[in-house]
């Protein structure tokens, strides 16, 4: 029997068991070793704020539609999209191609096992030299890298990164690796220190100073060449717009919840002709999607870790047994200032 972690109701977690399916000839079975928690997207389901809970997603029209029931309801599987697993069984046609013991990264939810096509697993084998726990960063890292591609950074430009949670820390490191002068903005001193140690050239505490004015001062009044907002805070998005140079862009990468009262589009956005670019992992920038896709993003994140261009392992602060998801969520929900990347460890 396998088991899957569930959100039974807002702020209540449970576990359900399931029967292991038989393998088809071209499939492999993975045993999950590690599963990372996304403190943004996952908590929207845990807190009950995710739009899928109250509206129905029309995939054909790509519209959210008000309905009596949303696309999702409780109980619902915990979202989970940062997994690393070990091959434990291979189908008859996979023998000699993949073998038990090989490590595979991907996204399959907070569940103890998963069955995938062999071709899928072959493309996601963990590179040598990468610590297995860092396999969890495939998708969350690709979200950060996608924001970098949307930012269209040029060597020597100033990039302001608003939000220094785990995705923001990744964006800061990737922007620095792209040749930018990076300004990291957050309201938590611990996060700013981590950003500085990860390569940020300047750090700004938005709780104590006018962040946009500080960015303007650092750039001689011009503003950031591009800002990336990845906290999911409307107030931070407003500050990112204020901090950005005239006729320049803000990459909007956070998952925002509810209404946008702090966002005042009649102010700097309107007067400075600021461009807002939506960055979401479901798509790639139009001028790049003929040669970049989701798999290339994820493979690139693994390769950058392999060659030491980025160090994401330092972002991990807590590990919990997988069945302790309730405790892990409560920590992220109630004391975000004390936690970075949380990892669930699955027992054999």
mmCIF file of C-alpha atoms in Angstrom:
data_model
loop_
_atom_site.group_PDB
_atom_site.id
_atom_site.type_symbol
_atom_site.label_atom_id
_atom_site.label_comp_id
_atom_site.label_asym_id
_atom_site.label_seq_id
_atom_site.Cartn_x
_atom_site.Cartn_y
_atom_site.Cartn_z
ATOM 1 C CA UNK A 1 0.000 0.000 0.000
ATOM 2 C CA UNK A 2 1.105 3.549 -0.759
ATOM 3 C CA UNK A 3 -0.046 6.691 1.028
ATOM 4 C CA UNK A 4 -0.879 10.234 -0.044
ATOM 5 C CA UNK A 5 -1.074 13.402 2.032
ATOM 6 C CA UNK A 6 -4.412 15.216 1.826
ATOM 7 C CA UNK A 7 -5.904 18.557 2.816
ATOM 8 C CA UNK A 8 -9.141 17.468 4.488
ATOM 9 C CA UNK A 9 -10.361 21.019 5.168
ATOM 10 C CA UNK A 10 -8.749 24.437 5.586
ATOM 11 C CA UNK A 11 -5.777 24.017 7.924
ATOM 12 C CA UNK A 12 -6.433 20.307 8.494
ATOM 13 C CA UNK A 13 -4.230 17.600 7.001
ATOM 14 C CA UNK A 14 -4.820 13.862 6.682
ATOM 15 C CA UNK A 15 -3.392 10.740 5.068
ATOM 16 C CA UNK A 16 -5.069 8.234 2.747
ATOM 17 C CA UNK A 17 -3.716 4.895 1.573
ATOM 18 C CA UNK A 18 -3.998 3.530 -1.957
ATOM 19 C CA UNK A 19 -3.393 0.261 -3.745
ATOM 20 C CA UNK A 20 -0.224 0.088 -5.811
ATOM 21 C CA UNK A 21 -1.121 -0.305 -9.508
ATOM 22 C CA UNK A 22 0.490 -2.998 -11.653
ATOM 23 C CA UNK A 23 3.227 -1.802 -14.014
ATOM 24 C CA UNK A 24 2.722 -1.665 -17.764
ATOM 25 C CA UNK A 25 5.676 -2.969 -19.845
ATOM 26 C CA UNK A 26 7.063 0.549 -20.482
ATOM 27 C CA UNK A 27 6.576 1.972 -16.981
ATOM 28 C CA UNK A 28 8.664 2.289 -13.831
ATOM 29 C CA UNK A 29 7.681 2.617 -10.200
ATOM 30 C CA UNK A 30 9.267 5.330 -8.074
ATOM 31 C CA UNK A 31 9.502 5.404 -4.299
ATOM 32 C CA UNK A 32 9.484 8.981 -3.079
ATOM 33 C CA UNK A 33 12.477 9.916 -0.953
ATOM 34 C CA UNK A 34 12.000 13.692 -0.635
ATOM 35 C CA UNK A 35 9.184 16.112 -1.324
ATOM 36 C CA UNK A 36 9.592 19.867 -0.948
ATOM 37 C CA UNK A 37 6.809 22.190 0.161
ATOM 38 C CA UNK A 38 5.994 25.281 -1.884
ATOM 39 C CA UNK A 39 5.214 27.870 0.771
ATOM 40 C CA UNK A 40 3.179 29.963 -1.678
ATOM 41 C CA UNK A 41 0.997 27.800 -3.897
ATOM 42 C CA UNK A 42 0.542 24.950 -1.420
ATOM 43 C CA UNK A 43 -0.540 27.203 1.404
ATOM 44 C CA UNK A 44 -3.362 28.640 -0.736
ATOM 45 C CA UNK A 45 -5.054 25.248 -0.562
ATOM 46 C CA UNK A 46 -4.156 24.747 3.105
ATOM 47 C CA UNK A 47 -5.533 28.205 3.988
ATOM 48 C CA UNK A 48 -8.575 27.980 1.713
ATOM 49 C CA UNK A 49 -7.690 30.993 -0.463
ATOM 50 C CA UNK A 50 -7.001 29.236 -3.777
ATOM 51 C CA UNK A 51 -9.323 30.527 -6.546
ATOM 52 C CA UNK A 52 -10.035 26.963 -7.730
ATOM 53 C CA UNK A 53 -11.971 26.424 -4.491
ATOM 54 C CA UNK A 54 -14.617 29.066 -5.240
ATOM 55 C CA UNK A 55 -14.570 29.361 -9.038
ATOM 56 C CA UNK A 56 -14.624 26.915 -11.909
ATOM 57 C CA UNK A 57 -11.744 26.953 -14.403
ATOM 58 C CA UNK A 58 -12.976 26.780 -18.007
ATOM 59 C CA UNK A 59 -9.970 25.202 -19.713
ATOM 60 C CA UNK A 60 -11.349 25.778 -23.207
ATOM 61 C CA UNK A 61 -11.888 29.512 -22.744
ATOM 62 C CA UNK A 62 -9.127 29.820 -20.114
ATOM 63 C CA UNK A 63 -11.430 31.743 -17.814
ATOM 64 C CA UNK A 64 -12.390 31.434 -14.161
ATOM 65 C CA UNK A 65 -16.187 31.368 -13.932
ATOM 66 C CA UNK A 66 -18.276 31.982 -10.796
ATOM 67 C CA UNK A 67 -20.209 28.819 -9.948
ATOM 68 C CA UNK A 68 -21.944 27.215 -6.982
ATOM 69 C CA UNK A 69 -18.914 24.926 -6.578
ATOM 70 C CA UNK A 70 -15.316 25.498 -7.559
ATOM 71 C CA UNK A 71 -13.140 23.174 -9.601
ATOM 72 C CA UNK A 72 -11.637 21.897 -6.334
ATOM 73 C CA UNK A 73 -13.248 20.790 -3.104
ATOM 74 C CA UNK A 74 -12.121 19.221 0.163
ATOM 75 C CA UNK A 75 -10.714 16.719 0.786
ATOM 76 C CA UNK A 76 -8.094 17.405 -1.881
ATOM 77 C CA UNK A 77 -4.611 15.952 -2.397
ATOM 78 C CA UNK A 78 -1.888 18.234 -1.052
ATOM 79 C CA UNK A 79 -0.492 20.005 -4.114
ATOM 80 C CA UNK A 80 3.193 19.030 -3.853
ATOM 81 C CA UNK A 81 5.369 19.586 -6.931
ATOM 82 C CA UNK A 82 8.946 19.191 -5.685
ATOM 83 C CA UNK A 83 9.779 15.482 -5.597
ATOM 84 C CA UNK A 84 12.790 13.149 -5.811
ATOM 85 C CA UNK A 85 12.278 9.411 -6.015
ATOM 86 C CA UNK A 86 14.137 6.146 -6.433
ATOM 87 C CA UNK A 87 13.323 3.562 -9.086
ATOM 88 C CA UNK A 88 12.137 0.417 -7.291
ATOM 89 C CA UNK A 89 10.594 -1.612 -10.121
ATOM 90 C CA UNK A 90 10.723 -1.537 -13.921
ATOM 91 C CA UNK A 91 8.356 -2.916 -16.560
ATOM 92 C CA UNK A 92 9.319 -5.797 -18.821
ATOM 93 C CA UNK A 93 10.358 -3.517 -21.699
ATOM 94 C CA UNK A 94 12.430 -1.226 -19.472
ATOM 95 C CA UNK A 95 14.953 -3.807 -18.281
ATOM 96 C CA UNK A 96 18.432 -2.626 -19.263
ATOM 97 C CA UNK A 97 17.291 0.974 -19.787
ATOM 98 C CA UNK A 98 16.513 1.948 -16.210
ATOM 99 C CA UNK A 99 17.409 -0.001 -13.102
ATOM 100 C CA UNK A 100 16.272 -0.060 -9.479
ATOM 101 C CA UNK A 101 18.198 2.419 -7.376
ATOM 102 C CA UNK A 102 18.419 5.174 -9.993
ATOM 103 C CA UNK A 103 17.173 8.587 -8.823
ATOM 104 C CA UNK A 104 14.531 10.588 -10.685
ATOM 105 C CA UNK A 105 13.257 14.100 -10.021
ATOM 106 C CA UNK A 106 9.860 15.499 -10.983
ATOM 107 C CA UNK A 107 6.462 16.601 -9.707
ATOM 108 C CA UNK A 108 3.929 14.038 -8.516
ATOM 109 C CA UNK A 109 2.523 15.309 -5.241
ATOM 110 C CA UNK A 110 3.125 14.395 -1.619
ATOM 111 C CA UNK A 111 2.687 10.645 -2.136
ATOM 112 C CA UNK A 112 4.912 7.748 -1.220
ATOM 113 C CA UNK A 113 5.091 6.180 -4.697
ATOM 114 C CA UNK A 114 4.435 7.076 -8.308
ATOM 115 C CA UNK A 115 4.274 5.219 -11.619
ATOM 116 C CA UNK A 116 5.614 6.970 -14.740
ATOM 117 C CA UNK A 117 6.544 6.111 -18.338
ATOM 118 C CA UNK A 118 10.173 5.060 -18.675
ATOM 119 C CA UNK A 119 10.841 7.786 -21.266
ATOM 120 C CA UNK A 120 9.645 10.408 -18.770
ATOM 121 C CA UNK A 121 11.958 9.047 -16.076
ATOM 122 C CA UNK A 122 14.954 8.830 -18.429
ATOM 123 C CA UNK A 123 14.731 12.571 -19.097
ATOM 124 C CA UNK A 124 14.712 13.319 -15.372
ATOM 125 C CA UNK A 125 17.517 11.213 -13.942
ATOM 126 C CA UNK A 126 19.401 13.086 -11.249
ATOM 127 C CA UNK A 127 22.824 14.198 -12.555
ATOM 128 C CA UNK A 128 25.914 12.894 -10.829
ATOM 129 C CA UNK A 129 27.309 15.169 -8.157
ATOM 130 C CA UNK A 130 23.929 16.624 -7.163
ATOM 131 C CA UNK A 131 22.859 15.818 -3.614
ATOM 132 C CA UNK A 132 19.629 13.770 -3.859
ATOM 133 C CA UNK A 133 17.674 16.222 -1.716
ATOM 134 C CA UNK A 134 18.398 18.936 -4.305
ATOM 135 C CA UNK A 135 16.311 16.980 -6.783
ATOM 136 C CA UNK A 136 13.275 18.676 -5.227
ATOM 137 C CA UNK A 137 14.268 21.963 -6.871
ATOM 138 C CA UNK A 138 13.402 20.912 -10.426
ATOM 139 C CA UNK A 139 10.055 22.671 -10.729
ATOM 140 C CA UNK A 140 10.380 25.441 -8.130
ATOM 141 C CA UNK A 141 13.756 26.238 -9.686
ATOM 142 C CA UNK A 142 12.227 26.289 -13.149
ATOM 143 C CA UNK A 143 9.610 28.789 -11.933
ATOM 144 C CA UNK A 144 12.453 31.070 -10.870
ATOM 145 C CA UNK A 145 14.349 30.497 -14.131
ATOM 146 C CA UNK A 146 11.202 31.212 -16.146
ATOM 147 C CA UNK A 147 10.969 34.587 -14.400
ATOM 148 C CA UNK A 148 14.577 35.263 -15.412
ATOM 149 C CA UNK A 149 13.764 34.452 -19.051
ATOM 150 C CA UNK A 150 10.710 36.731 -18.901
ATOM 151 C CA UNK A 151 12.870 39.491 -17.414
ATOM 152 C CA UNK A 152 15.144 39.485 -20.493
ATOM 153 C CA UNK A 153 18.149 40.620 -18.432
ATOM 154 C CA UNK A 154 21.123 42.233 -20.163
ATOM 155 C CA UNK A 155 24.676 42.264 -18.836
ATOM 156 C CA UNK A 156 25.232 45.159 -16.450
ATOM 157 C CA UNK A 157 21.575 45.945 -15.816
ATOM 158 C CA UNK A 158 20.101 46.475 -12.362
ATOM 159 C CA UNK A 159 17.500 43.907 -11.370
ATOM 160 C CA UNK A 160 15.337 44.440 -8.274
ATOM 161 C CA UNK A 161 13.920 41.228 -6.805
ATOM 162 C CA UNK A 162 10.932 41.782 -4.536
ATOM 163 C CA UNK A 163 10.410 38.887 -2.124
ATOM 164 C CA UNK A 164 13.191 36.722 -0.705
ATOM 165 C CA UNK A 165 11.358 33.564 0.182
ATOM 166 C CA UNK A 166 12.700 30.414 -1.427
ATOM 167 C CA UNK A 167 11.662 31.331 -5.017
ATOM 168 C CA UNK A 168 12.976 34.869 -4.536
ATOM 169 C CA UNK A 169 16.312 33.563 -3.258
ATOM 170 C CA UNK A 170 16.544 31.454 -6.404
ATOM 171 C CA UNK A 171 15.708 34.413 -8.639
ATOM 172 C CA UNK A 172 18.360 36.504 -6.876
ATOM 173 C CA UNK A 173 21.020 33.859 -7.507
ATOM 174 C CA UNK A 174 19.972 33.278 -11.121
ATOM 175 C CA UNK A 175 19.855 37.015 -11.852
ATOM 176 C CA UNK A 176 23.362 37.392 -10.455
ATOM 177 C CA UNK A 177 24.548 34.463 -12.596
ATOM 178 C CA UNK A 178 23.039 36.290 -15.605
ATOM 179 C CA UNK A 179 25.362 39.264 -15.129
ATOM 180 C CA UNK A 180 22.999 41.668 -13.383
ATOM 181 C CA UNK A 181 23.581 43.970 -10.436
ATOM 182 C CA UNK A 182 20.981 42.570 -8.068
ATOM 183 C CA UNK A 183 18.977 44.410 -5.437
ATOM 184 C CA UNK A 184 17.103 42.088 -3.048
ATOM 185 C CA UNK A 185 14.062 43.476 -1.236
ATOM 186 C CA UNK A 186 12.179 41.873 1.657
ATOM 187 C CA UNK A 187 10.791 42.780 5.066
ATOM 188 C CA UNK A 188 12.603 40.050 7.028
ATOM 189 C CA UNK A 189 16.261 40.632 7.999
ATOM 190 C CA UNK A 190 17.084 36.892 7.979
ATOM 191 C CA UNK A 191 16.028 36.589 4.369
ATOM 192 C CA UNK A 192 18.015 39.646 3.371
ATOM 193 C CA UNK A 193 21.164 38.240 4.949
ATOM 194 C CA UNK A 194 20.661 34.990 3.045
ATOM 195 C CA UNK A 195 20.182 36.952 -0.165
ATOM 196 C CA UNK A 196 23.387 38.895 0.448
ATOM 197 C CA UNK A 197 25.340 35.701 1.049
ATOM 198 C CA UNK A 198 23.801 34.303 -2.138
ATOM 199 C CA UNK A 199 25.150 37.113 -4.307
ATOM 200 C CA UNK A 200 22.839 40.121 -3.941
ATOM 201 C CA UNK A 201 24.818 43.335 -4.444
ATOM 202 C CA UNK A 202 22.404 45.381 -2.318
ATOM 203 C CA UNK A 203 19.658 44.482 0.152
ATOM 204 C CA UNK A 204 16.737 46.696 1.170
ATOM 205 C CA UNK A 205 14.420 46.160 4.108
ATOM 206 C CA UNK A 206 11.012 47.333 2.905
ATOM 207 C CA UNK A 207 9.723 47.400 6.482
ATOM 208 C CA UNK A 208 12.043 50.237 7.464
ATOM 209 C CA UNK A 209 12.592 52.311 4.298
ATOM 210 C CA UNK A 210 10.764 53.338 1.142
ATOM 211 C CA UNK A 211 11.998 50.458 -1.031
ATOM 212 C CA UNK A 212 11.251 52.149 -4.349
ATOM 213 C CA UNK A 213 13.028 55.332 -3.307
ATOM 214 C CA UNK A 214 16.022 53.279 -2.156
ATOM 215 C CA UNK A 215 16.225 51.545 -5.545
ATOM 216 C CA UNK A 216 15.995 54.929 -7.287
ATOM 217 C CA UNK A 217 18.812 56.257 -5.105
ATOM 218 C CA UNK A 218 21.013 53.255 -5.892
ATOM 219 C CA UNK A 219 20.498 53.821 -9.627
ATOM 220 C CA UNK A 220 21.012 57.585 -9.736
ATOM 221 C CA UNK A 221 17.284 58.244 -9.953
ATOM 222 C CA UNK A 222 16.685 55.991 -12.950
ATOM 223 C CA UNK A 223 15.150 52.964 -11.243
ATOM 224 C CA UNK A 224 15.649 49.261 -11.857
ATOM 225 C CA UNK A 225 16.023 48.192 -15.478
ATOM 226 C CA UNK A 226 13.693 45.339 -14.597
ATOM 227 C CA UNK A 227 11.981 44.318 -11.383
ATOM 228 C CA UNK A 228 10.791 40.805 -10.520
ATOM 229 C CA UNK A 229 7.989 40.461 -7.968
ATOM 230 C CA UNK A 230 7.810 36.919 -6.616
ATOM 231 C CA UNK A 231 6.297 37.271 -3.147
ATOM 232 C CA UNK A 232 2.632 37.255 -4.172
ATOM 233 C CA UNK A 233 1.997 40.470 -2.236
ATOM 234 C CA UNK A 234 0.011 43.223 -3.972
ATOM 235 C CA UNK A 235 1.779 45.816 -1.840
ATOM 236 C CA UNK A 236 5.138 44.465 -3.030
ATOM 237 C CA UNK A 237 3.922 44.541 -6.635
ATOM 238 C CA UNK A 238 3.002 48.188 -6.217
ATOM 239 C CA UNK A 239 6.483 48.899 -4.833
ATOM 240 C CA UNK A 240 8.082 46.988 -7.706
ATOM 241 C CA UNK A 241 6.217 49.208 -10.172
ATOM 242 C CA UNK A 242 7.352 52.316 -8.298
ATOM 243 C CA UNK A 243 10.967 51.093 -8.279
ATOM 244 C CA UNK A 244 11.167 50.429 -12.022
ATOM 245 C CA UNK A 245 12.603 52.792 -14.604
ATOM 246 C CA UNK A 246 10.300 54.594 -17.023
ATOM 247 C CA UNK A 247 9.272 52.499 -20.028
ATOM 248 C CA UNK A 248 10.669 49.353 -18.392
ATOM 249 C CA UNK A 249 9.150 46.120 -17.140
ATOM 250 C CA UNK A 250 8.036 44.337 -14.011
ATOM 251 C CA UNK A 251 7.898 40.548 -14.150
ATOM 252 C CA UNK A 252 4.916 39.423 -12.096
ATOM 253 C CA UNK A 253 5.705 35.937 -10.830
ATOM 254 C CA UNK A 254 3.875 35.686 -7.498
ATOM 255 C CA UNK A 255 0.578 33.834 -6.966
ATOM 256 C CA UNK A 256 -1.719 36.601 -5.691
ATOM 257 C CA UNK A 257 -4.796 35.929 -3.585
ATOM 258 C CA UNK A 258 -7.960 37.984 -3.202
ATOM 259 C CA UNK A 259 -8.448 41.634 -4.123
ATOM 260 C CA UNK A 260 -5.703 44.072 -5.036
ATOM 261 C CA UNK A 261 -6.431 47.092 -2.827
ATOM 262 C CA UNK A 262 -2.741 48.124 -2.361
ATOM 263 C CA UNK A 263 -2.208 48.231 -6.141
ATOM 264 C CA UNK A 264 -2.755 51.747 -7.537
ATOM 265 C CA UNK A 265 -2.466 51.547 -11.300
ATOM 266 C CA UNK A 266 -3.260 55.233 -11.755
ATOM 267 C CA UNK A 267 0.032 56.243 -10.153
ATOM 268 C CA UNK A 268 3.555 55.177 -11.278
ATOM 269 C CA UNK A 269 2.281 52.374 -13.517
ATOM 270 C CA UNK A 270 0.280 54.832 -15.617
ATOM 271 C CA UNK A 271 2.685 57.778 -15.541
ATOM 272 C CA UNK A 272 5.876 55.809 -16.202
ATOM 273 C CA UNK A 273 4.513 53.471 -18.915
ATOM 274 C CA UNK A 274 5.580 50.424 -16.918
ATOM 275 C CA UNK A 275 5.052 47.067 -18.617
ATOM 276 C CA UNK A 276 3.701 44.190 -16.489
ATOM 277 C CA UNK A 277 4.726 40.728 -17.706
ATOM 278 C CA UNK A 278 2.934 37.691 -16.299
ATOM 279 C CA UNK A 279 5.371 34.868 -15.574
ATOM 280 C CA UNK A 280 3.771 31.495 -14.862
ATOM 281 C CA UNK A 281 5.203 28.017 -15.289
ATOM 282 C CA UNK A 282 2.407 26.988 -17.644
ATOM 283 C CA UNK A 283 4.071 28.888 -20.499
ATOM 284 C CA UNK A 284 7.299 30.367 -21.856
ATOM 285 C CA UNK A 285 7.922 33.844 -23.283
ATOM 286 C CA UNK A 286 6.650 33.990 -26.878
ATOM 287 C CA UNK A 287 10.049 34.784 -28.372
ATOM 288 C CA UNK A 288 11.595 31.754 -26.632
ATOM 289 C CA UNK A 289 8.961 29.017 -26.722
ATOM 290 C CA UNK A 290 10.277 27.558 -29.977
ATOM 291 C CA UNK A 291 13.429 26.433 -28.153
ATOM 292 C CA UNK A 292 12.597 26.485 -24.440
ATOM 293 C CA UNK A 293 10.031 24.301 -22.719
ATOM 294 C CA UNK A 294 9.260 23.096 -19.193
ATOM 295 C CA UNK A 295 11.651 20.155 -19.426
ATOM 296 C CA UNK A 296 14.545 22.323 -20.574
ATOM 297 C CA UNK A 297 13.929 24.717 -17.681
ATOM 298 C CA UNK A 298 14.048 21.872 -15.182
ATOM 299 C CA UNK A 299 17.077 20.194 -16.754
ATOM 300 C CA UNK A 300 18.881 23.536 -16.742
ATOM 301 C CA UNK A 301 18.236 23.964 -13.022
ATOM 302 C CA UNK A 302 19.730 20.522 -12.380
ATOM 303 C CA UNK A 303 22.757 21.265 -14.553
ATOM 304 C CA UNK A 304 23.375 24.634 -12.854
ATOM 305 C CA UNK A 305 23.401 22.850 -9.499
ATOM 306 C CA UNK A 306 25.683 20.138 -10.859
ATOM 307 C CA UNK A 307 28.348 22.592 -12.071
ATOM 308 C CA UNK A 308 28.095 24.796 -8.969
ATOM 309 C CA UNK A 309 26.626 27.876 -10.667
ATOM 310 C CA UNK A 310 23.932 28.008 -7.982
ATOM 311 C CA UNK A 311 23.691 26.556 -4.493
ATOM 312 C CA UNK A 312 20.088 25.864 -3.541
ATOM 313 C CA UNK A 313 20.789 23.343 -0.796
ATOM 314 C CA UNK A 314 21.534 26.212 1.604
ATOM 315 C CA UNK A 315 17.880 27.249 1.310
ATOM 316 C CA UNK A 316 16.724 24.095 3.150
ATOM 317 C CA UNK A 317 16.059 24.879 6.817
ATOM 318 C CA UNK A 318 13.706 22.145 8.043
ATOM 319 C CA UNK A 319 13.025 18.468 7.400
ATOM 320 C CA UNK A 320 9.995 16.547 8.635
ATOM 321 C CA UNK A 321 8.780 12.955 8.297
ATOM 322 C CA UNK A 322 6.204 13.069 5.516
ATOM 323 C CA UNK A 323 3.311 12.149 7.792
ATOM 324 C CA UNK A 324 4.059 15.287 9.853
ATOM 325 C CA UNK A 325 2.765 17.572 7.083
ATOM 326 C CA UNK A 326 0.384 19.277 9.528
ATOM 327 C CA UNK A 327 3.311 20.409 11.667
ATOM 328 C CA UNK A 328 5.263 21.547 8.612
ATOM 329 C CA UNK A 329 2.343 23.574 7.258
ATOM 330 C CA UNK A 330 1.715 25.178 10.642
ATOM 331 C CA UNK A 331 5.342 26.271 10.805
ATOM 332 C CA UNK A 332 5.168 27.847 7.331
ATOM 333 C CA UNK A 333 1.776 29.403 7.990
ATOM 334 C CA UNK A 334 2.461 30.881 11.413
ATOM 335 C CA UNK A 335 6.193 31.676 11.512
ATOM 336 C CA UNK A 336 7.401 32.334 7.939
ATOM 337 C CA UNK A 337 10.273 34.418 9.266
ATOM 338 C CA UNK A 338 11.818 31.309 10.841
ATOM 339 C CA UNK A 339 11.754 28.968 7.867
ATOM 340 C CA UNK A 340 13.081 28.572 4.337
ATOM 341 C CA UNK A 341 12.657 25.446 2.224
ATOM 342 C CA UNK A 342 10.863 22.661 4.075
ATOM 343 C CA UNK A 343 11.466 19.071 2.978
ATOM 344 C CA UNK A 344 9.316 16.036 3.729
ATOM 345 C CA UNK A 345 11.182 12.750 4.103
ATOM 346 C CA UNK A 346 9.362 9.559 3.144
ATOM 347 C CA UNK A 347 10.159 6.371 4.996
ATOM 348 C CA UNK A 348 10.694 3.065 3.194
#
